[in-house]
PDB file of C-alpha atoms and ligand atoms in Angstrom:
ATOM      1  CA  MET A 105       0.000   0.000   0.000  1.00 41.00           C
ATOM      2  CA  MET A 106       1.421   3.360  -1.037  1.00 41.00           C
ATOM      3  CA  LYS A 107       1.280   5.679   2.004  1.00 41.00           C
ATOM      4  CA  THR A 108       0.213   9.177   1.061  1.00 44.00           C
ATOM      5  CA  ASP A 109       0.479  12.222   3.267  1.00 44.00           C
ATOM      6  CA  GLN A 110      -1.422  14.308   0.769  1.00 54.00           C
ATOM      7  CA  LYS A 111      -5.111  15.207   1.124  1.00 86.00           C
ATOM      8  CA  VAL A 112      -7.831  13.257  -0.624  1.00 97.00           C
ATOM      9  CA  ALA A 113      -8.228  14.475  -4.210  1.00 98.00           C
ATOM     10  CA  VAL A 114     -11.953  15.068  -4.691  1.00 98.00           C
ATOM     11  CA  CYS A 115     -13.010  14.917  -8.332  1.00 98.00           C
ATOM     12  CA  HIS A 116     -16.481  15.911  -9.457  1.00 98.00           C
ATOM     13  CA  SER A 117     -15.962  15.478 -13.184  1.00 98.00           C
ATOM     14  CA  ILE A 118     -15.104  12.438 -15.283  1.00 98.00           C
ATOM     15  CA  ASN A 119     -12.221  14.301 -16.950  1.00 98.00           C
ATOM     16  CA  GLU A 120     -10.682  15.242 -13.597  1.00 98.00           C
ATOM     17  CA  VAL A 121     -10.850  11.731 -12.195  1.00 98.00           C
ATOM     18  CA  ARG A 122      -9.490  10.224 -15.425  1.00 98.00           C
ATOM     19  CA  GLU A 123      -6.509  12.598 -15.166  1.00 98.00           C
ATOM     20  CA  LYS A 124      -5.825  11.505 -11.552  1.00 98.00           C
ATOM     21  CA  ILE A 125      -6.137   7.851 -12.498  1.00 98.00           C
ATOM     22  CA  ARG A 126      -3.671   8.380 -15.358  1.00 98.00           C
ATOM     23  CA  GLU A 127      -1.137   9.928 -12.935  1.00 98.00           C
ATOM     24  CA  ILE A 128      -1.516   7.047 -10.473  1.00 98.00           C
ATOM     25  CA  LYS A 129      -1.110   4.420 -13.178  1.00 98.00           C
ATOM     26  CA  THR A 130       1.813   6.208 -14.845  1.00 98.00           C
ATOM     27  CA  ALA A 131       3.610   6.101 -11.487  1.00 98.00           C
ATOM     28  CA  GLY A 132       3.263   2.313 -11.645  1.00 98.00           C
ATOM     29  CA  ASN A 133       0.570   1.879  -8.971  1.00 98.00           C
ATOM     30  CA  THR A 134      -2.367  -0.502  -9.008  1.00 98.00           C
ATOM     31  CA  ILE A 135      -5.808   0.839  -8.147  1.00 98.00           C
ATOM     32  CA  GLY A 136      -8.192  -0.609  -5.572  1.00 98.00           C
ATOM     33  CA  PHE A 137     -11.695   0.752  -6.050  1.00 99.00           C
ATOM     34  CA  VAL A 138     -14.665   0.848  -3.666  1.00 98.00           C
ATOM     35  CA  PRO A 139     -17.878   2.223  -5.207  1.00 98.00           C
ATOM     36  CA  THR A 140     -20.284   3.608  -2.577  1.00 98.00           C
ATOM     37  CA  MET A 141     -23.386   5.718  -2.227  1.00 98.00           C
ATOM     38  CA  GLY A 142     -21.805   7.559   0.714  1.00 98.00           C
ATOM     39  CA  ALA A 143     -23.082   7.808   4.315  1.00 96.00           C
ATOM     40  CA  LEU A 144     -19.936   5.844   5.089  1.00 97.00           C
ATOM     41  CA  HIS A 145     -19.858   3.552   8.132  1.00 96.00           C
ATOM     42  CA  GLU A 146     -17.697   0.726   9.537  1.00 97.00           C
ATOM     43  CA  GLY A 147     -18.946  -1.571   6.772  1.00 97.00           C
ATOM     44  CA  HIS A 148     -17.463   0.707   4.098  1.00 98.00           C
ATOM     45  CA  ILE A 149     -14.273   1.109   6.129  1.00 98.00           C
ATOM     46  CA  SER A 150     -13.848  -2.653   6.087  1.00 98.00           C
ATOM     47  CA  LEU A 151     -14.198  -2.571   2.268  1.00 98.00           C
ATOM     48  CA  PHE A 152     -11.457   0.085   2.117  1.00 98.00           C
ATOM     49  CA  SER A 153      -9.177  -2.027   4.344  1.00 98.00           C
ATOM     50  CA  HIS A 154      -9.872  -5.059   2.187  1.00 98.00           C
ATOM     51  CA  ALA A 155      -9.008  -3.129  -1.004  1.00 98.00           C
ATOM     52  CA  ALA A 156      -5.834  -1.762   0.617  1.00 98.00           C
ATOM     53  CA  LYS A 157      -4.505  -5.299   1.025  1.00 98.00           C
ATOM     54  CA  SER A 158      -4.556  -5.985  -2.705  1.00 96.00           C
ATOM     55  CA  SER A 159      -3.715  -2.636  -4.340  1.00 98.00           C
ATOM     56  CA  ASP A 160      -1.322   0.317  -4.081  1.00 98.00           C
ATOM     57  CA  VAL A 161      -3.727   3.262  -4.235  1.00 98.00           C
ATOM     58  CA  LEU A 162      -7.338   3.488  -3.092  1.00 98.00           C
ATOM     59  CA  VAL A 163     -10.077   5.207  -5.053  1.00 98.00           C
ATOM     60  CA  ALA A 164     -13.671   5.490  -3.805  1.00 98.00           C
ATOM     61  CA  SER A 165     -16.759   6.827  -5.509  1.00 98.00           C
ATOM     62  CA  ILE A 166     -19.627   8.509  -3.702  1.00 98.00           C
ATOM     63  CA  PHE A 167     -22.767   8.760  -5.805  1.00 98.00           C
ATOM     64  CA  VAL A 168     -26.388   8.137  -4.856  1.00 98.00           C
ATOM     65  CA  ASN A 169     -27.369   6.479  -8.103  1.00 98.00           C
ATOM     66  CA  PRO A 170     -30.920   7.477  -9.086  1.00 97.00           C
ATOM     67  CA  GLU A 171     -31.138   4.614 -11.583  1.00 97.00           C
ATOM     68  CA  GLN A 172     -31.239   1.977  -8.845  1.00 97.00           C
ATOM     69  CA  PHE A 173     -34.170   3.466  -6.930  1.00 97.00           C
ATOM     70  CA  GLY A 174     -37.778   2.708  -7.824  1.00 95.00           C
ATOM     71  CA  PRO A 175     -40.371   5.524  -7.989  1.00 94.00           C
ATOM     72  CA  ASN A 176     -41.623   4.805  -4.443  1.00 91.00           C
ATOM     73  CA  GLU A 177     -38.231   4.138  -2.891  1.00 95.00           C
ATOM     74  CA  ASP A 178     -36.018   6.297  -0.668  1.00 95.00           C
ATOM     75  CA  PHE A 179     -33.883   8.163  -3.255  1.00 97.00           C
ATOM     76  CA  ASP A 180     -34.855  11.596  -1.880  1.00 96.00           C
ATOM     77  CA  ARG A 181     -34.271  10.777   1.759  1.00 95.00           C
ATOM     78  CA  TYR A 182     -31.154   8.586   1.263  1.00 96.00           C
ATOM     79  CA  PRO A 183     -28.494  10.123   3.594  1.00 96.00           C
ATOM     80  CA  ARG A 184     -26.098  12.526   1.852  1.00 97.00           C
ATOM     81  CA  GLN A 185     -23.111  13.795   3.901  1.00 97.00           C
ATOM     82  CA  LEU A 186     -20.184  14.419   1.568  1.00 98.00           C
ATOM     83  CA  GLU A 187     -18.128  16.528   4.007  1.00 97.00           C
ATOM     84  CA  GLU A 188     -18.261  13.854   6.738  1.00 97.00           C
ATOM     85  CA  ASP A 189     -17.588  11.118   4.203  1.00 98.00           C
ATOM     86  CA  LEU A 190     -14.489  12.927   2.944  1.00 98.00           C
ATOM     87  CA  LYS A 191     -13.113  12.992   6.502  1.00 97.00           C
ATOM     88  CA  VAL A 192     -13.614   9.231   6.721  1.00 97.00           C
ATOM     89  CA  CYS A 193     -11.867   8.809   3.355  1.00 98.00           C
ATOM     90  CA  ALA A 194      -8.918  10.925   4.518  1.00 97.00           C
ATOM     91  CA  ASN A 195      -8.560   8.739   7.629  1.00 97.00           C
ATOM     92  CA  GLU A 196      -8.696   5.603   5.539  1.00 97.00           C
ATOM     93  CA  ASN A 197      -5.925   6.700   3.199  1.00 97.00           C
ATOM     94  CA  ILE A 198      -8.199   7.039   0.171  1.00 98.00           C
ATOM     95  CA  SER A 199      -6.231   8.973  -2.468  1.00 98.00           C
ATOM     96  CA  VAL A 200      -9.062   9.890  -4.830  1.00 98.00           C
ATOM     97  CA  VAL A 201     -12.788  10.317  -4.268  1.00 98.00           C
ATOM     98  CA  PHE A 202     -14.971  10.540  -7.342  1.00 98.00           C
ATOM     99  CA  ALA A 203     -18.179  12.357  -6.367  1.00 98.00           C
ATOM    100  CA  PRO A 204     -20.009  13.278  -9.578  1.00 98.00           C
ATOM    101  CA  SER A 205     -23.385  14.963  -9.988  1.00 98.00           C
ATOM    102  CA  LYS A 206     -26.299  13.179 -11.638  1.00 97.00           C
ATOM    103  CA  ASP A 207     -25.821  15.300 -14.771  1.00 97.00           C
ATOM    104  CA  GLU A 208     -22.157  14.329 -14.965  1.00 98.00           C
ATOM    105  CA  MET A 209     -23.070  10.648 -14.948  1.00 98.00           C
ATOM    106  CA  TYR A 210     -26.219  10.551 -17.045  1.00 97.00           C
ATOM    107  CA  ASP A 211     -27.442  12.177 -20.235  1.00 96.00           C
ATOM    108  CA  GLU A 212     -31.023  13.365 -20.121  1.00 94.00           C
ATOM    109  CA  LYS A 213     -32.036  10.691 -22.585  1.00 94.00           C
ATOM    110  CA  LYS A 214     -30.553   7.203 -22.578  1.00 91.00           C
ATOM    111  CA  TYR A 215     -30.867   4.937 -25.589  1.00 94.00           C
ATOM    112  CA  LEU A 216     -29.275   1.814 -24.132  1.00 93.00           C
ATOM    113  CA  GLN A 217     -29.892  -0.431 -21.167  1.00 91.00           C
ATOM    114  CA  ILE A 218     -28.474  -3.609 -19.684  1.00 95.00           C
ATOM    115  CA  LYS A 219     -30.811  -6.573 -19.407  1.00 96.00           C
ATOM    116  CA  ILE A 220     -30.325  -9.309 -16.812  1.00 97.00           C
ATOM    117  CA  GLU A 221     -31.480 -12.907 -17.161  1.00 96.00           C
ATOM    118  CA  GLN A 222     -32.205 -15.296 -14.276  1.00 97.00           C
ATOM    119  CA  LEU A 223     -29.869 -13.805 -11.658  1.00 98.00           C
ATOM    120  CA  ASN A 224     -32.360 -11.079 -10.688  1.00 98.00           C
ATOM    121  CA  LYS A 225     -35.449 -13.298 -10.699  1.00 98.00           C
ATOM    122  CA  HIS A 226     -35.459 -13.940  -6.929  1.00 98.00           C
ATOM    123  CA  LEU A 227     -34.286 -12.215  -3.728  1.00 98.00           C
ATOM    124  CA  CYS A 228     -34.165  -8.393  -4.085  1.00 98.00           C
ATOM    125  CA  GLY A 229     -34.529  -8.581  -7.865  1.00 98.00           C
ATOM    126  CA  ALA A 230     -38.071  -9.947  -7.483  1.00 98.00           C
ATOM    127  CA  SER A 231     -39.366  -7.059  -5.394  1.00 96.00           C
ATOM    128  CA  ARG A 232     -37.265  -4.204  -6.776  1.00 97.00           C
ATOM    129  CA  PRO A 233     -37.829  -4.089 -10.551  1.00 96.00           C
ATOM    130  CA  GLY A 234     -35.008  -2.289 -12.358  1.00 97.00           C
ATOM    131  CA  PHE A 235     -32.788  -2.242  -9.243  1.00 98.00           C
ATOM    132  CA  PHE A 236     -29.990  -4.451 -10.538  1.00 98.00           C
ATOM    133  CA  GLU A 237     -30.199  -2.999 -14.048  1.00 98.00           C
ATOM    134  CA  GLY A 238     -29.584   0.410 -12.424  1.00 98.00           C
ATOM    135  CA  ILE A 239     -26.656  -0.980 -10.439  1.00 98.00           C
ATOM    136  CA  LEU A 240     -25.074  -2.615 -13.487  1.00 98.00           C
ATOM    137  CA  LEU A 241     -25.441   0.603 -15.425  1.00 98.00           C
ATOM    138  CA  ILE A 242     -23.568   2.676 -12.848  1.00 98.00           C
ATOM    139  CA  VAL A 243     -20.947   0.050 -11.992  1.00 98.00           C
ATOM    140  CA  ASN A 244     -20.281  -0.510 -15.694  1.00 98.00           C
ATOM    141  CA  LYS A 245     -19.764   3.245 -16.151  1.00 98.00           C
ATOM    142  CA  LEU A 246     -17.584   3.512 -13.030  1.00 98.00           C
ATOM    143  CA  PHE A 247     -15.400   0.603 -14.147  1.00 98.00           C
ATOM    144  CA  ASN A 248     -14.963   2.288 -17.549  1.00 98.00           C
ATOM    145  CA  ILE A 249     -14.012   5.586 -15.905  1.00 98.00           C
ATOM    146  CA  ILE A 250     -11.778   4.351 -13.065  1.00 98.00           C
ATOM    147  CA  GLU A 251     -10.387   1.208 -14.759  1.00 98.00           C
ATOM    148  CA  PRO A 252      -9.521  -0.327 -11.373  1.00 98.00           C
ATOM    149  CA  ASP A 253      -7.282  -3.364 -10.929  1.00 98.00           C
ATOM    150  CA  VAL A 254      -9.358  -4.562  -7.967  1.00 98.00           C
ATOM    151  CA  ALA A 255     -12.883  -3.629  -6.902  1.00 99.00           C
ATOM    152  CA  VAL A 256     -14.358  -4.574  -3.543  1.00 98.00           C
ATOM    153  CA  PHE A 257     -18.043  -5.096  -2.679  1.00 98.00           C
ATOM    154  CA  GLY A 258     -19.674  -6.327   0.528  1.00 98.00           C
ATOM    155  CA  GLN A 259     -21.272  -9.717   1.079  1.00 98.00           C
ATOM    156  CA  LYS A 260     -24.392  -8.058   2.504  1.00 98.00           C
ATOM    157  CA  ASP A 261     -25.335  -7.300  -1.101  1.00 98.00           C
ATOM    158  CA  TYR A 262     -24.540 -10.823  -2.223  1.00 98.00           C
ATOM    159  CA  GLN A 263     -26.948 -10.780  -5.199  1.00 98.00           C
ATOM    160  CA  GLN A 264     -25.370  -7.511  -6.345  1.00 98.00           C
ATOM    161  CA  PHE A 265     -21.930  -9.114  -6.144  1.00 98.00           C
ATOM    162  CA  GLN A 266     -22.966 -12.164  -8.186  1.00 98.00           C
ATOM    163  CA  ILE A 267     -24.615 -10.044 -10.883  1.00 98.00           C
ATOM    164  CA  ILE A 268     -21.614  -7.689 -11.120  1.00 98.00           C
ATOM    165  CA  LYS A 269     -19.331 -10.729 -11.288  1.00 98.00           C
ATOM    166  CA  GLN A 270     -21.307 -11.967 -14.280  1.00 98.00           C
ATOM    167  CA  MET A 271     -21.145  -8.532 -15.920  1.00 98.00           C
ATOM    168  CA  VAL A 272     -17.363  -8.420 -15.490  1.00 98.00           C
ATOM    169  CA  ARG A 273     -17.158 -11.843 -17.105  1.00 98.00           C
ATOM    170  CA  GLU A 274     -19.532 -11.195 -19.997  1.00 98.00           C
ATOM    171  CA  PHE A 275     -18.403  -7.616 -20.710  1.00 98.00           C
ATOM    172  CA  ASN A 276     -14.692  -8.436 -20.224  1.00 98.00           C
ATOM    173  CA  HIS A 277     -13.873  -5.778 -17.658  1.00 98.00           C
ATOM    174  CA  ALA A 278     -10.198  -6.098 -16.667  1.00 98.00           C
ATOM    175  CA  VAL A 279     -10.864  -5.988 -12.919  1.00 98.00           C
ATOM    176  CA  ASP A 280     -10.544  -8.530 -10.129  1.00 98.00           C
ATOM    177  CA  LEU A 281     -13.597  -8.533  -7.885  1.00 98.00           C
ATOM    178  CA  GLU A 282     -13.329  -9.249  -4.196  1.00 98.00           C
ATOM    179  CA  MET A 283     -16.146  -9.778  -1.718  1.00 98.00           C
ATOM    180  CA  ALA A 284     -15.592  -8.575   1.852  1.00 98.00           C
ATOM    181  CA  PRO A 285     -17.447 -10.111   4.834  1.00 98.00           C
ATOM    182  CA  ILE A 286     -20.510  -8.492   6.426  1.00 98.00           C
ATOM    183  CA  ILE A 287     -19.728  -6.156   9.325  1.00 98.00           C
ATOM    184  CA  ARG A 288     -22.246  -6.373  12.164  1.00 98.00           C
ATOM    185  CA  ALA A 289     -23.214  -4.364  15.223  1.00 98.00           C
ATOM    186  CA  ASN A 290     -22.681  -6.146  18.572  1.00 98.00           C
ATOM    187  CA  ASP A 291     -26.220  -7.522  18.470  1.00 98.00           C
ATOM    188  CA  GLY A 292     -25.739  -8.993  14.984  1.00 98.00           C
ATOM    189  CA  LEU A 293     -27.491  -6.351  12.847  1.00 98.00           C
ATOM    190  CA  ALA A 294     -25.657  -5.991   9.524  1.00 98.00           C
ATOM    191  CA  LEU A 295     -24.346  -2.434   9.165  1.00 98.00           C
ATOM    192  CA  SER A 296     -26.145  -0.387   6.519  1.00 97.00           C
ATOM    193  CA  SER A 297     -26.569   3.297   5.726  1.00 95.00           C
ATOM    194  CA  ARG A 298     -30.325   2.687   5.977  1.00 95.00           C
ATOM    195  CA  ASN A 299     -30.058   1.681   9.670  1.00 97.00           C
ATOM    196  CA  THR A 300     -30.109   5.401  10.461  1.00 95.00           C
ATOM    197  CA  TYR A 301     -33.813   5.409   9.467  1.00 96.00           C
ATOM    198  CA  LEU A 302     -34.731   2.985  12.291  1.00 98.00           C
ATOM    199  CA  SER A 303     -36.629   4.231  15.337  1.00 98.00           C
ATOM    200  CA  ASP A 304     -35.360   3.002  18.752  1.00 98.00           C
ATOM    201  CA  GLU A 305     -38.104   0.406  18.827  1.00 98.00           C
ATOM    202  CA  GLN A 306     -37.374  -0.836  15.290  1.00 98.00           C
ATOM    203  CA  ARG A 307     -33.624  -0.920  16.043  1.00 98.00           C
ATOM    204  CA  LEU A 308     -34.374  -3.360  18.902  1.00 98.00           C
ATOM    205  CA  ILE A 309     -36.189  -5.865  16.684  1.00 98.00           C
ATOM    206  CA  ALA A 310     -33.982  -5.413  13.581  1.00 98.00           C
ATOM    207  CA  PRO A 311     -31.310  -7.993  14.678  1.00 98.00           C
ATOM    208  CA  SER A 312     -34.002 -10.712  14.620  1.00 98.00           C
ATOM    209  CA  LEU A 313     -33.324 -11.103  10.898  1.00 98.00           C
ATOM    210  CA  TYR A 314     -29.735 -12.208  11.510  1.00 98.00           C
ATOM    211  CA  ARG A 315     -30.788 -14.456  14.410  1.00 98.00           C
ATOM    212  CA  THR A 316     -33.329 -16.123  12.121  1.00 98.00           C
ATOM    213  CA  LEU A 317     -30.765 -16.664   9.341  1.00 98.00           C
ATOM    214  CA  SER A 318     -28.307 -18.102  11.875  1.00 98.00           C
ATOM    215  CA  PHE A 319     -30.984 -20.433  13.245  1.00 98.00           C
ATOM    216  CA  ILE A 320     -31.847 -21.699   9.741  1.00 98.00           C
ATOM    217  CA  SER A 321     -28.139 -22.161   9.011  1.00 98.00           C
ATOM    218  CA  ASP A 322     -27.633 -24.176  12.232  1.00 97.00           C
ATOM    219  CA  GLN A 323     -30.666 -26.313  11.473  1.00 97.00           C
ATOM    220  CA  ILE A 324     -29.617 -27.195   7.954  1.00 96.00           C
ATOM    221  CA  LYS A 325     -26.049 -27.868   9.084  1.00 95.00           C
ATOM    222  CA  SER A 326     -27.400 -30.306  11.630  1.00 94.00           C
ATOM    223  CA  GLY A 327     -29.406 -32.269   9.096  1.00 94.00           C
ATOM    224  CA  VAL A 328     -32.595 -30.488   7.945  1.00 96.00           C
ATOM    225  CA  HIS A 329     -32.405 -30.960   4.187  1.00 95.00           C
ATOM    226  CA  LYS A 330     -35.936 -29.907   3.179  1.00 97.00           C
ATOM    227  CA  PRO A 331     -36.125 -26.450   4.775  1.00 97.00           C
ATOM    228  CA  ALA A 332     -39.618 -25.291   3.616  1.00 98.00           C
ATOM    229  CA  LEU A 333     -41.442 -25.869   6.921  1.00 98.00           C
ATOM    230  CA  LEU A 334     -38.566 -24.463   8.986  1.00 98.00           C
ATOM    231  CA  ILE A 335     -38.560 -21.322   6.835  1.00 98.00           C
ATOM    232  CA  SER A 336     -42.305 -20.925   7.022  1.00 98.00           C
ATOM    233  CA  HIS A 337     -42.178 -21.026  10.867  1.00 98.00           C
ATOM    234  CA  GLN A 338     -39.311 -18.567  10.931  1.00 98.00           C
ATOM    235  CA  LYS A 339     -41.233 -16.145   8.679  1.00 98.00           C
ATOM    236  CA  ASP A 340     -44.171 -16.301  11.101  1.00 98.00           C
ATOM    237  CA  GLU A 341     -41.861 -15.568  14.025  1.00 98.00           C
ATOM    238  CA  LEU A 342     -40.356 -12.538  12.294  1.00 98.00           C
ATOM    239  CA  GLU A 343     -43.828 -11.227  11.455  1.00 98.00           C
ATOM    240  CA  ALA A 344     -44.926 -11.795  15.073  1.00 98.00           C
ATOM    241  CA  LYS A 345     -42.016  -9.607  16.188  1.00 98.00           C
ATOM    242  CA  GLY A 346     -43.301  -6.794  13.974  1.00 98.00           C
ATOM    243  CA  LEU A 347     -41.111  -7.215  10.890  1.00 98.00           C
ATOM    244  CA  GLU A 348     -42.746  -7.594   7.489  1.00 98.00           C
ATOM    245  CA  VAL A 349     -41.013 -10.339   5.536  1.00 98.00           C
ATOM    246  CA  ASP A 350     -40.318  -9.658   1.855  1.00 98.00           C
ATOM    247  CA  TYR A 351     -38.402 -12.917   1.327  1.00 98.00           C
ATOM    248  CA  LEU A 352     -36.670 -15.551   3.418  1.00 98.00           C
ATOM    249  CA  ASN A 353     -35.273 -18.629   1.735  1.00 98.00           C
ATOM    250  CA  VAL A 354     -32.328 -20.831   0.825  1.00 98.00           C
ATOM    251  CA  TYR A 355     -30.806 -20.314  -2.646  1.00 98.00           C
ATOM    252  CA  THR A 356     -28.099 -21.819  -4.808  1.00 98.00           C
ATOM    253  CA  SER A 357     -25.041 -19.671  -4.098  1.00 98.00           C
ATOM    254  CA  ASP A 358     -24.066 -19.184  -7.760  1.00 97.00           C
ATOM    255  CA  THR A 359     -27.284 -19.002  -9.801  1.00 97.00           C
ATOM    256  CA  LEU A 360     -29.417 -17.622  -6.925  1.00 98.00           C
ATOM    257  CA  GLN A 361     -32.366 -19.962  -7.451  1.00 98.00           C
ATOM    258  CA  PRO A 362     -34.506 -21.082  -4.479  1.00 98.00           C
ATOM    259  CA  VAL A 363     -33.911 -24.674  -3.380  1.00 98.00           C
ATOM    260  CA  THR A 364     -36.353 -27.086  -1.805  1.00 97.00           C
ATOM    261  CA  GLU A 365     -33.919 -29.930  -1.125  1.00 97.00           C
ATOM    262  CA  LEU A 366     -30.304 -29.487  -0.042  1.00 97.00           C
ATOM    263  CA  THR A 367     -27.392 -31.637  -1.215  1.00 96.00           C
ATOM    264  CA  LYS A 368     -24.537 -32.550   1.140  1.00 95.00           C
ATOM    265  CA  GLY A 369     -21.287 -30.716   0.393  1.00 94.00           C
ATOM    266  CA  GLU A 370     -23.000 -27.907  -1.564  1.00 96.00           C
ATOM    267  CA  LYS A 371     -22.739 -24.205  -0.676  1.00 97.00           C
ATOM    268  CA  TYR A 372     -26.015 -22.306  -0.192  1.00 98.00           C
ATOM    269  CA  LEU A 373     -27.086 -18.742   0.401  1.00 98.00           C
ATOM    270  CA  ILE A 374     -29.575 -18.268   3.223  1.00 98.00           C
ATOM    271  CA  ALA A 375     -31.004 -14.809   2.674  1.00 98.00           C
ATOM    272  CA  GLY A 376     -33.779 -12.577   3.900  1.00 98.00           C
ATOM    273  CA  ALA A 377     -35.258  -9.118   3.444  1.00 98.00           C
ATOM    274  CA  VAL A 378     -37.668  -7.545   5.921  1.00 98.00           C
ATOM    275  CA  TYR A 379     -39.292  -4.189   6.462  1.00 98.00           C
ATOM    276  CA  ALA A 380     -39.082  -2.530   9.863  1.00 98.00           C
ATOM    277  CA  GLY A 381     -41.739   0.086   9.209  1.00 97.00           C
ATOM    278  CA  GLU A 382     -40.680   1.678   5.914  1.00 95.00           C
ATOM    279  CA  THR A 383     -37.060   0.585   6.249  1.00 97.00           C
ATOM    280  CA  ARG A 384     -35.889  -2.353   4.213  1.00 97.00           C
ATOM    281  CA  LEU A 385     -33.221  -4.545   5.838  1.00 98.00           C
ATOM    282  CA  ILE A 386     -31.368  -7.328   4.041  1.00 98.00           C
ATOM    283  CA  ASP A 387     -28.919  -9.925   5.307  1.00 98.00           C
ATOM    284  CA  ASN A 388     -27.501 -13.330   4.399  1.00 98.00           C
ATOM    285  CA  ILE A 389     -25.301 -16.198   5.450  1.00 98.00           C
ATOM    286  CA  LEU A 390     -23.328 -18.527   3.186  1.00 98.00           C
ATOM    287  CA  THR A 391     -23.455 -22.097   4.441  1.00 97.00           C
ATOM    288  CA  VAL A 392     -21.902 -25.345   3.289  1.00 95.00           C
ATOM    289  CA  VAL A 393     -24.253 -28.209   4.193  1.00 93.00           C
TER     290      VAL A 393
HETATM  291  O1  PAF B 764     -23.645  -1.178  -2.969  1.00 77.02           O
HETATM  292  C1  PAF B 764     -23.812   0.037  -3.219  1.00 77.02           C
HETATM  293  O2  PAF B 764     -23.573   0.910  -2.386  1.00 77.02           O
HETATM  294  C2  PAF B 764     -24.314   0.462  -4.594  1.00 77.02           C
HETATM  295  O3  PAF B 764     -25.232  -0.445  -5.091  1.00 77.02           O
HETATM  296  C3  PAF B 764     -23.168   0.700  -5.611  1.00 77.02           C
HETATM  297  C4  PAF B 764     -22.398  -0.566  -5.875  1.00 77.02           C
HETATM  298  C5  PAF B 764     -22.249   1.772  -5.079  1.00 77.02           C
HETATM  299  C6  PAF B 764     -23.752   1.178  -6.945  1.00 77.02           C
HETATM  300  O4  PAF B 764     -24.455   2.368  -6.800  1.00 77.02           O
END
């Protein structure tokens, strides 16, 4: 890791950031990239640390991407705190922050879009139409602009990671993707920028999602190989606690299809999404049976 004592270079335009990237590469450094939507927390910091282990210079982007929010979702109220985020970036030895405006990233009229098959049929893709298309659009653009050697994403957004991995493969992006583990609060709640929306009461019940996933994981590791009934009971328990379940299931870890019968030795994704009031929480565990 190249140690820098200079300030973070904040670039708002594509030309500016391309110039910085050129300088970094000309000096013979590799680039580790962490795309974010800002409101940085310990989870993001762990992504930065992960990227620092496999690259010389760290670049982060901060952009609340309108294309990945549905019409009734929280785009307008999503936390925006660039000044605070830049302090975090400075502490984490980020050399360049790319923080573009919407107009810098998108033309008023777009003529092209990316279509996804299969991988967005279940989990978040089922209840958030256009979500992963919006993510692929922005990540594709960011990869073209930053041209990172390594890019790091968190396991909390496991479906996002798998879909981006497929994009990198099919579109031949020259980047190595790495997935960093989920960072949790002491009570197990996966860290997320959206946790700031939770009321005190909702914050108390929110960790039930992780406890439920852990319980399902323990049960299938100790022999339950047809998990439908187990999952149905666990959904009822979450609802009884006051969480509204969007999905809770076991999926193939590569193609993200729901499974009814588990095979010994295979790796599965146990994943759930719930609403605590208006706030959507997601979490998952990868388990080898
Ligand atoms: O995971 C996120 O924060 C976003 O989906 C990403 C990858 C920055 C794209 O906007």
